[in-house]
JSON list of C-alpha atoms in Angstrom, two decimals:
[
{"chain": "M", "resi": 256, "resn": "ASN", "atom": "CA", "xyz": [65.13, 112.06, 283.99]},
{"chain": "M", "resi": 257, "resn": "LEU", "atom": "CA", "xyz": [64.62, 114.48, 286.37]},
{"chain": "M", "resi": 258, "resn": "ARG", "atom": "CA", "xyz": [64.76, 118.14, 284.41]},
{"chain": "M", "resi": 259, "resn": "TYR", "atom": "CA", "xyz": [62.32, 116.18, 282.02]},
{"chain": "M", "resi": 260, "resn": "SER", "atom": "CA", "xyz": [59.97, 115.43, 284.77]},
{"chain": "M", "resi": 261, "resn": "SER", "atom": "CA", "xyz": [59.68, 119.14, 285.91]},
{"chain": "M", "resi": 262, "resn": "MET", "atom": "CA", "xyz": [59.02, 120.46, 283.00]},
{"chain": "M", "resi": 263, "resn": "ASN", "atom": "CA", "xyz": [56.28, 117.94, 282.68]},
{"chain": "M", "resi": 264, "resn": "ILE", "atom": "CA", "xyz": [54.64, 118.96, 286.49]},
{"chain": "M", "resi": 265, "resn": "PHE", "atom": "CA", "xyz": [55.16, 122.67, 285.22]},
{"chain": "M", "resi": 266, "resn": "LYS", "atom": "CA", "xyz": [53.65, 122.35, 281.58]},
{"chain": "M", "resi": 267, "resn": "HIS", "atom": "CA", "xyz": [50.69, 120.16, 283.42]},
{"chain": "M", "resi": 268, "resn": "LEU", "atom": "CA", "xyz": [50.13, 123.28, 285.61]},
{"chain": "M", "resi": 269, "resn": "ILE", "atom": "CA", "xyz": [50.31, 126.10, 283.01]},
{"chain": "M", "resi": 270, "resn": "ASN", "atom": "CA", "xyz": [47.26, 123.89, 280.96]},
{"chain": "M", "resi": 271, "resn": "LEU", "atom": "CA", "xyz": [45.87, 123.82, 283.95]},
{"chain": "M", "resi": 272, "resn": "ILE", "atom": "CA", "xyz": [45.13, 127.53, 285.10]},
{"chain": "M", "resi": 273, "resn": "TYR", "atom": "CA", "xyz": [45.28, 128.02, 281.47]},
{"chain": "M", "resi": 274, "resn": "PRO", "atom": "CA", "xyz": [43.42, 125.64, 279.76]},
{"chain": "M", "resi": 275, "resn": "GLN", "atom": "CA", "xyz": [44.82, 125.83, 275.48]},
{"chain": "M", "resi": 276, "resn": "GLN", "atom": "CA", "xyz": [41.88, 124.89, 273.73]},
{"chain": "M", "resi": 277, "resn": "CYS", "atom": "CA", "xyz": [40.50, 123.18, 270.50]},
{"chain": "M", "resi": 278, "resn": "LEU", "atom": "CA", "xyz": [40.64, 125.55, 267.32]},
{"chain": "M", "resi": 279, "resn": "ALA", "atom": "CA", "xyz": [37.92, 123.83, 266.11]},
{"chain": "M", "resi": 280, "resn": "CYS", "atom": "CA", "xyz": [35.48, 122.96, 268.91]},
{"chain": "M", "resi": 281, "resn": "GLY", "atom": "CA", "xyz": [37.02, 125.48, 271.82]},
{"chain": "M", "resi": 282, "resn": "ALA", "atom": "CA", "xyz": [36.53, 122.69, 273.97]},
{"chain": "M", "resi": 283, "resn": "ASN", "atom": "CA", "xyz": [40.17, 122.33, 276.63]},
{"chain": "M", "resi": 284, "resn": "LEU", "atom": "CA", "xyz": [42.58, 120.56, 275.07]},
{"chain": "M", "resi": 285, "resn": "TYR", "atom": "CA", "xyz": [44.24, 117.39, 277.48]},
{"chain": "M", "resi": 286, "resn": "ASN", "atom": "CA", "xyz": [47.79, 116.73, 277.87]},
{"chain": "M", "resi": 287, "resn": "ASN", "atom": "CA", "xyz": [48.05, 114.96, 274.61]},
{"chain": "M", "resi": 288, "resn": "GLU", "atom": "CA", "xyz": [46.54, 117.47, 272.75]},
{"chain": "M", "resi": 289, "resn": "SER", "atom": "CA", "xyz": [47.74, 119.44, 269.91]},
{"chain": "M", "resi": 290, "resn": "LEU", "atom": "CA", "xyz": [45.83, 122.73, 267.86]},
{"chain": "M", "resi": 291, "resn": "VAL", "atom": "CA", "xyz": [42.68, 120.26, 267.59]},
{"chain": "M", "resi": 292, "resn": "CYS", "atom": "CA", "xyz": [40.73, 117.82, 269.28]},
{"chain": "M", "resi": 293, "resn": "THR", "atom": "CA", "xyz": [40.63, 114.13, 268.64]},
{"chain": "M", "resi": 294, "resn": "LYS", "atom": "CA", "xyz": [36.89, 114.06, 268.70]},
{"chain": "M", "resi": 295, "resn": "CYS", "atom": "CA", "xyz": [37.18, 116.77, 265.52]},
{"chain": "M", "resi": 296, "resn": "GLN", "atom": "CA", "xyz": [40.05, 115.95, 263.88]},
{"chain": "M", "resi": 297, "resn": "LEU", "atom": "CA", "xyz": [38.57, 111.89, 263.53]},
{"chain": "M", "resi": 298, "resn": "GLY", "atom": "CA", "xyz": [34.97, 114.43, 263.52]},
{"chain": "M", "resi": 299, "resn": "LEU", "atom": "CA", "xyz": [36.61, 116.07, 260.68]},
{"chain": "M", "resi": 300, "resn": "PRO", "atom": "CA", "xyz": [34.30, 116.10, 257.15]},
{"chain": "M", "resi": 301, "resn": "LYS", "atom": "CA", "xyz": [36.96, 114.09, 255.28]},
{"chain": "M", "resi": 302, "resn": "THR", "atom": "CA", "xyz": [36.48, 114.34, 251.27]},
{"chain": "M", "resi": 303, "resn": "TYR", "atom": "CA", "xyz": [37.35, 111.07, 250.26]},
{"chain": "M", "resi": 304, "resn": "ASP", "atom": "CA", "xyz": [38.64, 111.87, 246.95]},
{"chain": "M", "resi": 305, "resn": "TYR", "atom": "CA", "xyz": [42.33, 110.29, 246.61]},
{"chain": "M", "resi": 306, "resn": "TYR", "atom": "CA", "xyz": [42.35, 107.89, 244.69]},
{"chain": "M", "resi": 307, "resn": "THR", "atom": "CA", "xyz": [39.37, 109.39, 241.89]},
{"chain": "M", "resi": 308, "resn": "GLY", "atom": "CA", "xyz": [40.59, 113.49, 242.14]},
{"chain": "M", "resi": 309, "resn": "ASN", "atom": "CA", "xyz": [37.45, 115.35, 243.68]},
{"chain": "M", "resi": 310, "resn": "GLN", "atom": "CA", "xyz": [35.58, 115.81, 240.66]},
{"chain": "M", "resi": 311, "resn": "ARG", "atom": "CA", "xyz": [33.54, 118.79, 241.28]},
{"chain": "M", "resi": 312, "resn": "LEU", "atom": "CA", "xyz": [37.45, 120.40, 240.98]},
{"chain": "M", "resi": 313, "resn": "GLN", "atom": "CA", "xyz": [37.43, 118.52, 237.62]},
{"chain": "M", "resi": 314, "resn": "GLU", "atom": "CA", "xyz": [33.88, 120.55, 236.04]},
{"chain": "M", "resi": 315, "resn": "LEU", "atom": "CA", "xyz": [36.16, 123.34, 237.24]},
{"chain": "M", "resi": 316, "resn": "PHE", "atom": "CA", "xyz": [39.04, 123.47, 235.46]},
{"chain": "M", "resi": 317, "resn": "LEU", "atom": "CA", "xyz": [37.32, 121.86, 232.29]},
{"chain": "M", "resi": 318, "resn": "GLY", "atom": "CA", "xyz": [37.99, 123.37, 228.45]},
{"chain": "M", "resi": 319, "resn": "ARG", "atom": "CA", "xyz": [39.61, 126.19, 230.80]},
{"chain": "M", "resi": 320, "resn": "VAL", "atom": "CA", "xyz": [43.31, 124.32, 231.47]},
{"chain": "M", "resi": 321, "resn": "GLU", "atom": "CA", "xyz": [45.22, 121.05, 231.60]},
{"chain": "M", "resi": 322, "resn": "VAL", "atom": "CA", "xyz": [45.39, 119.85, 234.78]},
{"chain": "M", "resi": 323, "resn": "HIS", "atom": "CA", "xyz": [46.65, 115.88, 235.73]},
{"chain": "M", "resi": 324, "resn": "TYR", "atom": "CA", "xyz": [44.68, 116.12, 238.84]},
{"chain": "M", "resi": 325, "resn": "THR", "atom": "CA", "xyz": [42.26, 117.81, 241.90]},
{"chain": "M", "resi": 326, "resn": "GLY", "atom": "CA", "xyz": [41.57, 117.09, 244.89]},
{"chain": "M", "resi": 327, "resn": "ALA", "atom": "CA", "xyz": [40.19, 118.48, 248.30]},
{"chain": "M", "resi": 328, "resn": "PHE", "atom": "CA", "xyz": [41.31, 117.11, 251.25]},
{"chain": "M", "resi": 329, "resn": "LEU", "atom": "CA", "xyz": [37.17, 118.25, 253.57]},
{"chain": "M", "resi": 330, "resn": "TYR", "atom": "CA", "xyz": [34.84, 119.31, 253.00]},
{"chain": "M", "resi": 331, "resn": "PHE", "atom": "CA", "xyz": [33.96, 123.34, 255.08]},
{"chain": "M", "resi": 332, "resn": "THR", "atom": "CA", "xyz": [31.32, 124.67, 255.65]},
{"chain": "M", "resi": 333, "resn": "LYS", "atom": "CA", "xyz": [29.76, 128.80, 256.96]},
{"chain": "M", "resi": 334, "resn": "THR", "atom": "CA", "xyz": [29.48, 127.55, 260.59]},
{"chain": "M", "resi": 335, "resn": "GLY", "atom": "CA", "xyz": [31.87, 124.48, 260.24]},
{"chain": "M", "resi": 336, "resn": "ILE", "atom": "CA", "xyz": [34.78, 123.06, 261.97]},
{"chain": "M", "resi": 337, "resn": "VAL", "atom": "CA", "xyz": [36.60, 123.16, 258.52]},
{"chain": "M", "resi": 338, "resn": "GLN", "atom": "CA", "xyz": [36.05, 126.71, 258.17]},
{"chain": "M", "resi": 339, "resn": "ARG", "atom": "CA", "xyz": [36.96, 128.14, 261.61]},
{"chain": "M", "resi": 340, "resn": "MET", "atom": "CA", "xyz": [40.31, 126.19, 261.25]},
{"chain": "M", "resi": 341, "resn": "ILE", "atom": "CA", "xyz": [41.02, 127.85, 258.22]},
{"chain": "M", "resi": 342, "resn": "HIS", "atom": "CA", "xyz": [40.09, 131.22, 259.80]},
{"chain": "M", "resi": 343, "resn": "HIS", "atom": "CA", "xyz": [42.34, 130.85, 262.65]},
{"chain": "M", "resi": 344, "resn": "LEU", "atom": "CA", "xyz": [44.98, 130.01, 259.69]},
{"chain": "M", "resi": 345, "resn": "LYS", "atom": "CA", "xyz": [44.73, 132.81, 257.92]},
{"chain": "M", "resi": 346, "resn": "TYR", "atom": "CA", "xyz": [43.53, 135.77, 260.57]},
{"chain": "M", "resi": 347, "resn": "ASN", "atom": "CA", "xyz": [44.37, 134.58, 263.59]},
{"chain": "M", "resi": 348, "resn": "ASN", "atom": "CA", "xyz": [48.50, 133.81, 263.77]},
{"chain": "M", "resi": 349, "resn": "LYS", "atom": "CA", "xyz": [48.39, 130.11, 263.71]},
{"chain": "M", "resi": 350, "resn": "PRO", "atom": "CA", "xyz": [49.68, 128.57, 261.14]},
{"chain": "M", "resi": 351, "resn": "GLU", "atom": "CA", "xyz": [50.47, 125.50, 262.62]},
{"chain": "M", "resi": 352, "resn": "ILE", "atom": "CA", "xyz": [46.97, 125.06, 261.46]},
{"chain": "M", "resi": 353, "resn": "GLY", "atom": "CA", "xyz": [47.84, 125.00, 258.24]},
{"chain": "M", "resi": 354, "resn": "GLN", "atom": "CA", "xyz": [50.96, 122.40, 258.79]},
{"chain": "M", "resi": 355, "resn": "LEU", "atom": "CA", "xyz": [48.89, 120.19, 260.30]},
{"chain": "M", "resi": 356, "resn": "LEU", "atom": "CA", "xyz": [46.20, 120.49, 257.56]},
{"chain": "M", "resi": 357, "resn": "GLY", "atom": "CA", "xyz": [48.76, 119.42, 254.92]},
{"chain": "M", "resi": 358, "resn": "ARG", "atom": "CA", "xyz": [50.49, 116.29, 257.59]},
{"chain": "M", "resi": 359, "resn": "LEU", "atom": "CA", "xyz": [46.96, 115.02, 257.96]},
{"chain": "M", "resi": 360, "resn": "TYR", "atom": "CA", "xyz": [45.87, 115.11, 254.04]},
{"chain": "M", "resi": 361, "resn": "ALA", "atom": "CA", "xyz": [49.62, 114.05, 253.04]},
{"chain": "M", "resi": 362, "resn": "GLN", "atom": "CA", "xyz": [48.96, 110.86, 254.86]},
{"chain": "M", "resi": 363, "resn": "HIS", "atom": "CA", "xyz": [46.22, 110.16, 252.60]},
{"chain": "M", "resi": 364, "resn": "LEU", "atom": "CA", "xyz": [48.11, 111.54, 249.94]},
{"chain": "M", "resi": 365, "resn": "GLN", "atom": "CA", "xyz": [50.60, 109.28, 249.97]},
{"chain": "M", "resi": 366, "resn": "LEU", "atom": "CA", "xyz": [48.55, 105.92, 249.05]},
{"chain": "M", "resi": 367, "resn": "SER", "atom": "CA", "xyz": [47.38, 107.70, 245.76]},
{"chain": "M", "resi": 368, "resn": "THR", "atom": "CA", "xyz": [49.65, 106.72, 242.64]},
{"chain": "M", "resi": 369, "resn": "PHE", "atom": "CA", "xyz": [49.26, 110.70, 241.40]},
{"chain": "M", "resi": 370, "resn": "ILE", "atom": "CA", "xyz": [52.03, 111.77, 244.11]},
{"chain": "M", "resi": 371, "resn": "ASP", "atom": "CA", "xyz": [54.79, 108.96, 243.47]},
{"chain": "M", "resi": 372, "resn": "THR", "atom": "CA", "xyz": [55.31, 110.47, 239.84]},
{"chain": "M", "resi": 373, "resn": "VAL", "atom": "CA", "xyz": [55.28, 115.40, 241.56]},
{"chain": "M", "resi": 374, "resn": "ASP", "atom": "CA", "xyz": [58.92, 116.85, 242.05]},
{"chain": "M", "resi": 375, "resn": "CYS", "atom": "CA", "xyz": [58.10, 119.88, 244.17]},
{"chain": "M", "resi": 376, "resn": "ILE", "atom": "CA", "xyz": [55.26, 121.20, 245.31]},
{"chain": "M", "resi": 377, "resn": "ILE", "atom": "CA", "xyz": [53.95, 125.11, 244.58]},
{"chain": "M", "resi": 378, "resn": "PRO", "atom": "CA", "xyz": [52.36, 127.00, 247.50]},
{"chain": "M", "resi": 379, "resn": "VAL", "atom": "CA", "xyz": [50.28, 129.88, 246.01]},
{"chain": "M", "resi": 380, "resn": "PRO", "atom": "CA", "xyz": [52.01, 133.15, 246.45]},
{"chain": "M", "resi": 381, "resn": "LEU", "atom": "CA", "xyz": [50.52, 136.10, 248.03]},
{"chain": "M", "resi": 382, "resn": "HIS", "atom": "CA", "xyz": [52.47, 139.68, 247.44]},
{"chain": "M", "resi": 383, "resn": "PRO", "atom": "CA", "xyz": [55.05, 140.13, 249.66]},
{"chain": "M", "resi": 384, "resn": "ASP", "atom": "CA", "xyz": [53.29, 143.08, 251.16]},
{"chain": "M", "resi": 385, "resn": "LYS", "atom": "CA", "xyz": [49.79, 141.04, 252.87]},
{"chain": "M", "resi": 386, "resn": "GLN", "atom": "CA", "xyz": [52.40, 138.11, 253.41]},
{"chain": "M", "resi": 387, "resn": "LYS", "atom": "CA", "xyz": [54.68, 140.34, 255.46]},
{"chain": "M", "resi": 388, "resn": "ARG", "atom": "CA", "xyz": [51.08, 141.67, 257.32]},
{"chain": "M", "resi": 389, "resn": "ARG", "atom": "CA", "xyz": [50.25, 138.00, 258.13]},
{"chain": "M", "resi": 390, "resn": "GLY", "atom": "CA", "xyz": [53.70, 136.81, 259.51]},
{"chain": "M", "resi": 391, "resn": "TYR", "atom": "CA", "xyz": [53.41, 133.83, 256.55]},
{"chain": "M", "resi": 392, "resn": "ASN", "atom": "CA", "xyz": [51.56, 131.90, 253.52]},
{"chain": "M", "resi": 393, "resn": "GLN", "atom": "CA", "xyz": [48.69, 130.38, 254.31]},
{"chain": "M", "resi": 394, "resn": "SER", "atom": "CA", "xyz": [49.42, 127.93, 251.02]},
{"chain": "M", "resi": 395, "resn": "GLU", "atom": "CA", "xyz": [52.71, 127.16, 251.94]},
{"chain": "M", "resi": 396, "resn": "CYS", "atom": "CA", "xyz": [52.17, 126.79, 255.59]},
{"chain": "M", "resi": 397, "resn": "ILE", "atom": "CA", "xyz": [49.93, 123.74, 254.29]},
{"chain": "M", "resi": 398, "resn": "ALA", "atom": "CA", "xyz": [52.59, 123.17, 251.06]},
{"chain": "M", "resi": 399, "resn": "GLN", "atom": "CA", "xyz": [55.24, 122.30, 254.27]},
{"chain": "M", "resi": 400, "resn": "GLY", "atom": "CA", "xyz": [52.77, 119.29, 256.37]},
{"chain": "M", "resi": 401, "resn": "LEU", "atom": "CA", "xyz": [53.07, 118.22, 252.60]},
{"chain": "M", "resi": 402, "resn": "SER", "atom": "CA", "xyz": [56.23, 118.57, 252.07]},
{"chain": "M", "resi": 403, "resn": "GLU", "atom": "CA", "xyz": [57.36, 117.11, 255.62]},
{"chain": "M", "resi": 404, "resn": "VAL", "atom": "CA", "xyz": [55.67, 113.51, 254.87]},
{"chain": "M", "resi": 405, "resn": "LEU", "atom": "CA", "xyz": [55.98, 113.26, 251.62]},
{"chain": "M", "resi": 406, "resn": "HIS", "atom": "CA", "xyz": [59.46, 114.00, 250.82]},
{"chain": "M", "resi": 407, "resn": "ILE", "atom": "CA", "xyz": [58.68, 116.62, 248.21]},
{"chain": "M", "resi": 408, "resn": "PRO", "atom": "CA", "xyz": [59.98, 119.75, 247.82]},
{"chain": "M", "resi": 409, "resn": "VAL", "atom": "CA", "xyz": [58.33, 122.66, 248.24]},
{"chain": "M", "resi": 410, "resn": "ASN", "atom": "CA", "xyz": [59.04, 125.64, 245.34]},
{"chain": "M", "resi": 411, "resn": "THR", "atom": "CA", "xyz": [58.55, 129.38, 246.86]},
{"chain": "M", "resi": 412, "resn": "THR", "atom": "CA", "xyz": [60.70, 131.04, 244.16]},
{"chain": "M", "resi": 413, "resn": "ALA", "atom": "CA", "xyz": [59.68, 129.78, 240.75]},
{"chain": "M", "resi": 414, "resn": "LEU", "atom": "CA", "xyz": [56.01, 131.20, 241.09]},
{"chain": "M", "resi": 415, "resn": "ILE", "atom": "CA", "xyz": [55.86, 134.56, 242.05]},
{"chain": "M", "resi": 416, "resn": "ARG", "atom": "CA", "xyz": [52.12, 137.18, 242.82]},
{"chain": "M", "resi": 417, "resn": "SER", "atom": "CA", "xyz": [53.40, 141.09, 241.37]},
{"chain": "M", "resi": 418, "resn": "LYS", "atom": "CA", "xyz": [50.07, 142.10, 241.91]},
{"chain": "M", "resi": 419, "resn": "ALA", "atom": "CA", "xyz": [48.50, 142.65, 245.41]},
{"chain": "M", "resi": 420, "resn": "THR", "atom": "CA", "xyz": [44.35, 142.26, 245.13]},
{"chain": "M", "resi": 421, "resn": "GLU", "atom": "CA", "xyz": [41.34, 142.63, 247.39]},
{"chain": "M", "resi": 422, "resn": "THR", "atom": "CA", "xyz": [39.72, 139.69, 248.49]},
{"chain": "M", "resi": 423, "resn": "GLN", "atom": "CA", "xyz": [37.71, 136.88, 246.91]},
{"chain": "M", "resi": 424, "resn": "THR", "atom": "CA", "xyz": [35.38, 136.83, 249.42]},
{"chain": "M", "resi": 425, "resn": "ARG", "atom": "CA", "xyz": [32.21, 138.58, 248.25]},
{"chain": "M", "resi": 426, "resn": "LYS", "atom": "CA", "xyz": [33.17, 138.38, 244.33]},
{"chain": "M", "resi": 427, "resn": "ASN", "atom": "CA", "xyz": [31.21, 135.90, 241.31]},
{"chain": "M", "resi": 428, "resn": "ARG", "atom": "CA", "xyz": [33.08, 134.17, 239.46]},
{"chain": "M", "resi": 429, "resn": "LEU", "atom": "CA", "xyz": [33.82, 136.53, 236.71]},
{"chain": "M", "resi": 430, "resn": "SER", "atom": "CA", "xyz": [34.62, 139.12, 238.98]},
{"chain": "M", "resi": 431, "resn": "ARG", "atom": "CA", "xyz": [37.11, 136.63, 240.89]},
{"chain": "M", "resi": 432, "resn": "TRP", "atom": "CA", "xyz": [38.94, 136.30, 237.31]},
{"chain": "M", "resi": 433, "resn": "ASP", "atom": "CA", "xyz": [38.97, 140.00, 236.11]},
{"chain": "M", "resi": 434, "resn": "ASN", "atom": "CA", "xyz": [40.69, 140.07, 239.94]},
{"chain": "M", "resi": 435, "resn": "VAL", "atom": "CA", "xyz": [44.01, 137.50, 239.68]},
{"chain": "M", "resi": 436, "resn": "LYS", "atom": "CA", "xyz": [43.79, 137.47, 235.79]},
{"chain": "M", "resi": 437, "resn": "ASP", "atom": "CA", "xyz": [47.68, 139.63, 235.30]},
{"chain": "M", "resi": 438, "resn": "VAL", "atom": "CA", "xyz": [48.38, 139.05, 239.35]},
{"chain": "M", "resi": 439, "resn": "PHE", "atom": "CA", "xyz": [50.56, 135.77, 238.65]},
{"chain": "M", "resi": 440, "resn": "TYR", "atom": "CA", "xyz": [54.11, 135.21, 236.78]},
{"chain": "M", "resi": 441, "resn": "LEU", "atom": "CA", "xyz": [56.37, 132.94, 236.17]},
{"chain": "M", "resi": 442, "resn": "ALA", "atom": "CA", "xyz": [59.55, 133.70, 237.60]},
{"chain": "M", "resi": 443, "resn": "ASP", "atom": "CA", "xyz": [62.27, 130.86, 236.65]},
{"chain": "M", "resi": 444, "resn": "ALA", "atom": "CA", "xyz": [60.13, 128.96, 233.86]},
{"chain": "M", "resi": 445, "resn": "GLY", "atom": "CA", "xyz": [63.01, 126.36, 233.27]},
{"chain": "M", "resi": 446, "resn": "ALA", "atom": "CA", "xyz": [63.56, 125.13, 237.02]},
{"chain": "M", "resi": 447, "resn": "LEU", "atom": "CA", "xyz": [60.01, 123.34, 236.23]},
{"chain": "M", "resi": 448, "resn": "ALA", "atom": "CA", "xyz": [60.82, 121.84, 231.64]},
{"chain": "M", "resi": 449, "resn": "HIS", "atom": "CA", "xyz": [59.21, 118.51, 232.10]},
{"chain": "M", "resi": 450, "resn": "LYS", "atom": "CA", "xyz": [58.09, 118.52, 235.86]},
{"chain": "M", "resi": 451, "resn": "HIS", "atom": "CA", "xyz": [55.30, 117.33, 237.58]},
{"chain": "M", "resi": 452, "resn": "VAL", "atom": "CA", "xyz": [54.11, 120.01, 240.09]},
{"chain": "M", "resi": 453, "resn": "LEU", "atom": "CA", "xyz": [51.78, 120.13, 242.90]},
{"chain": "M", "resi": 454, "resn": "LEU", "atom": "CA", "xyz": [50.37, 123.73, 243.40]},
{"chain": "M", "resi": 455, "resn": "VAL", "atom": "CA", "xyz": [48.50, 124.25, 246.99]},
{"chain": "M", "resi": 456, "resn": "ASP", "atom": "CA", "xyz": [45.87, 126.27, 248.08]},
{"chain": "M", "resi": 457, "resn": "ASP", "atom": "CA", "xyz": [44.03, 126.92, 251.37]},
{"chain": "M", "resi": 458, "resn": "VAL", "atom": "CA", "xyz": [40.21, 126.65, 249.88]},
{"chain": "M", "resi": 459, "resn": "ILE", "atom": "CA", "xyz": [39.37, 127.05, 246.24]},
{"chain": "M", "resi": 460, "resn": "THR", "atom": "CA", "xyz": [36.13, 127.82, 245.44]},
{"chain": "M", "resi": 461, "resn": "THR", "atom": "CA", "xyz": [35.70, 129.45, 241.53]},
{"chain": "M", "resi": 462, "resn": "GLY", "atom": "CA", "xyz": [38.89, 128.41, 240.58]},
{"chain": "M", "resi": 463, "resn": "ALA", "atom": "CA", "xyz": [40.14, 131.69, 239.19]},
{"chain": "M", "resi": 464, "resn": "THR", "atom": "CA", "xyz": [43.29, 131.87, 242.01]},
{"chain": "M", "resi": 465, "resn": "ILE", "atom": "CA", "xyz": [43.62, 128.30, 240.61]},
{"chain": "M", "resi": 466, "resn": "GLU", "atom": "CA", "xyz": [42.97, 128.86, 236.96]},
{"chain": "M", "resi": 467, "resn": "SER", "atom": "CA", "xyz": [45.67, 131.97, 236.49]},
{"chain": "M", "resi": 468, "resn": "CYS", "atom": "CA", "xyz": [48.84, 130.12, 238.07]},
{"chain": "M", "resi": 469, "resn": "VAL", "atom": "CA", "xyz": [48.33, 127.06, 235.89]},
{"chain": "M", "resi": 470, "resn": "ARG", "atom": "CA", "xyz": [48.16, 129.53, 232.75]},
{"chain": "M", "resi": 471, "resn": "GLN", "atom": "CA", "xyz": [50.85, 131.13, 234.63]},
{"chain": "M", "resi": 472, "resn": "LEU", "atom": "CA", "xyz": [52.95, 127.14, 235.12]},
{"chain": "M", "resi": 473, "resn": "GLN", "atom": "CA", "xyz": [51.90, 126.02, 231.86]},
{"chain": "M", "resi": 474, "resn": "HIS", "atom": "CA", "xyz": [54.67, 128.21, 230.54]},
{"chain": "M", "resi": 475, "resn": "ALA", "atom": "CA", "xyz": [57.29, 125.66, 231.11]},
{"chain": "M", "resi": 476, "resn": "GLU", "atom": "CA", "xyz": [58.25, 124.10, 229.92]},
{"chain": "M", "resi": 477, "resn": "GLN", "atom": "CA", "xyz": [56.36, 120.22, 228.61]},
{"chain": "M", "resi": 478, "resn": "LEU", "atom": "CA", "xyz": [55.00, 120.84, 232.09]},
{"chain": "M", "resi": 479, "resn": "THR", "atom": "CA", "xyz": [52.75, 118.40, 234.66]},
{"chain": "M", "resi": 480, "resn": "VAL", "atom": "CA", "xyz": [50.15, 120.61, 237.54]},
{"chain": "M", "resi": 481, "resn": "SER", "atom": "CA", "xyz": [47.94, 118.93, 239.67]},
{"chain": "M", "resi": 482, "resn": "ILE", "atom": "CA", "xyz": [46.22, 120.53, 242.46]},
{"chain": "M", "resi": 483, "resn": "VAL", "atom": "CA", "xyz": [44.95, 120.37, 246.30]},
{"chain": "M", "resi": 484, "resn": "CYS", "atom": "CA", "xyz": [43.72, 122.21, 248.52]},
{"chain": "M", "resi": 485, "resn": "ALA", "atom": "CA", "xyz": [42.67, 121.89, 251.68]},
{"chain": "M", "resi": 486, "resn": "ALA", "atom": "CA", "xyz": [39.02, 122.41, 251.54]},
{"chain": "M", "resi": 487, "resn": "VAL", "atom": "CA", "xyz": [35.86, 122.92, 248.73]},
{"chain": "M", "resi": 488, "resn": "PRO", "atom": "CA", "xyz": [32.89, 124.13, 250.17]},
{"chain": "M", "resi": 489, "resn": "GLN", "atom": "CA", "xyz": [30.82, 121.47, 250.45]},
{"chain": "M", "resi": 490, "resn": "ARG", "atom": "CA", "xyz": [27.75, 121.23, 248.20]}
]
């Protein structure tokens, strides 16, 4: 107990000298807070589409690829707190942000009906070179957070990204599709036969990357695909 108390005192002193800041708003965190302050967590712009699915995402894939369920956790704007969190996740070496978003999202998804039939979670793959440079796959971090709460295994070996691509940020839908149409392949179709997989991405805008993934996944026999992401742009 004395050792535990000493560690708490030491941690408190460190936080006084080098206070940790909220990765969403920049305010100093209290001792009982981690990564994102309580105010920002309570104020996250949730989609509340957990039961019906996200209509905008459904429209993106309608008539293009067959998906069972499409959902998003949050809305983001270019200057909002979600955009800042995603930026930290992707570019500032904060994989724990993805895990946090996954855990928070899972608390809602576990109350939906579709999730009961999901057999595995598949994050959108990064090319190995890019993942090595970044140190992690941000979509896999979200998948890990989902898995922690939902107790559904993560599969990172069935779907592979074989080609490195340019960033999608400034491309329109057609250019995005051309950029990713042949970059994925299904390495183990047998492992996914007759399964229901949950495909996970960080942000979905035009849906081109997800569509390319789904086209490969559906080479597995009688596969059902559902899609979720951490955020979608707010209209």
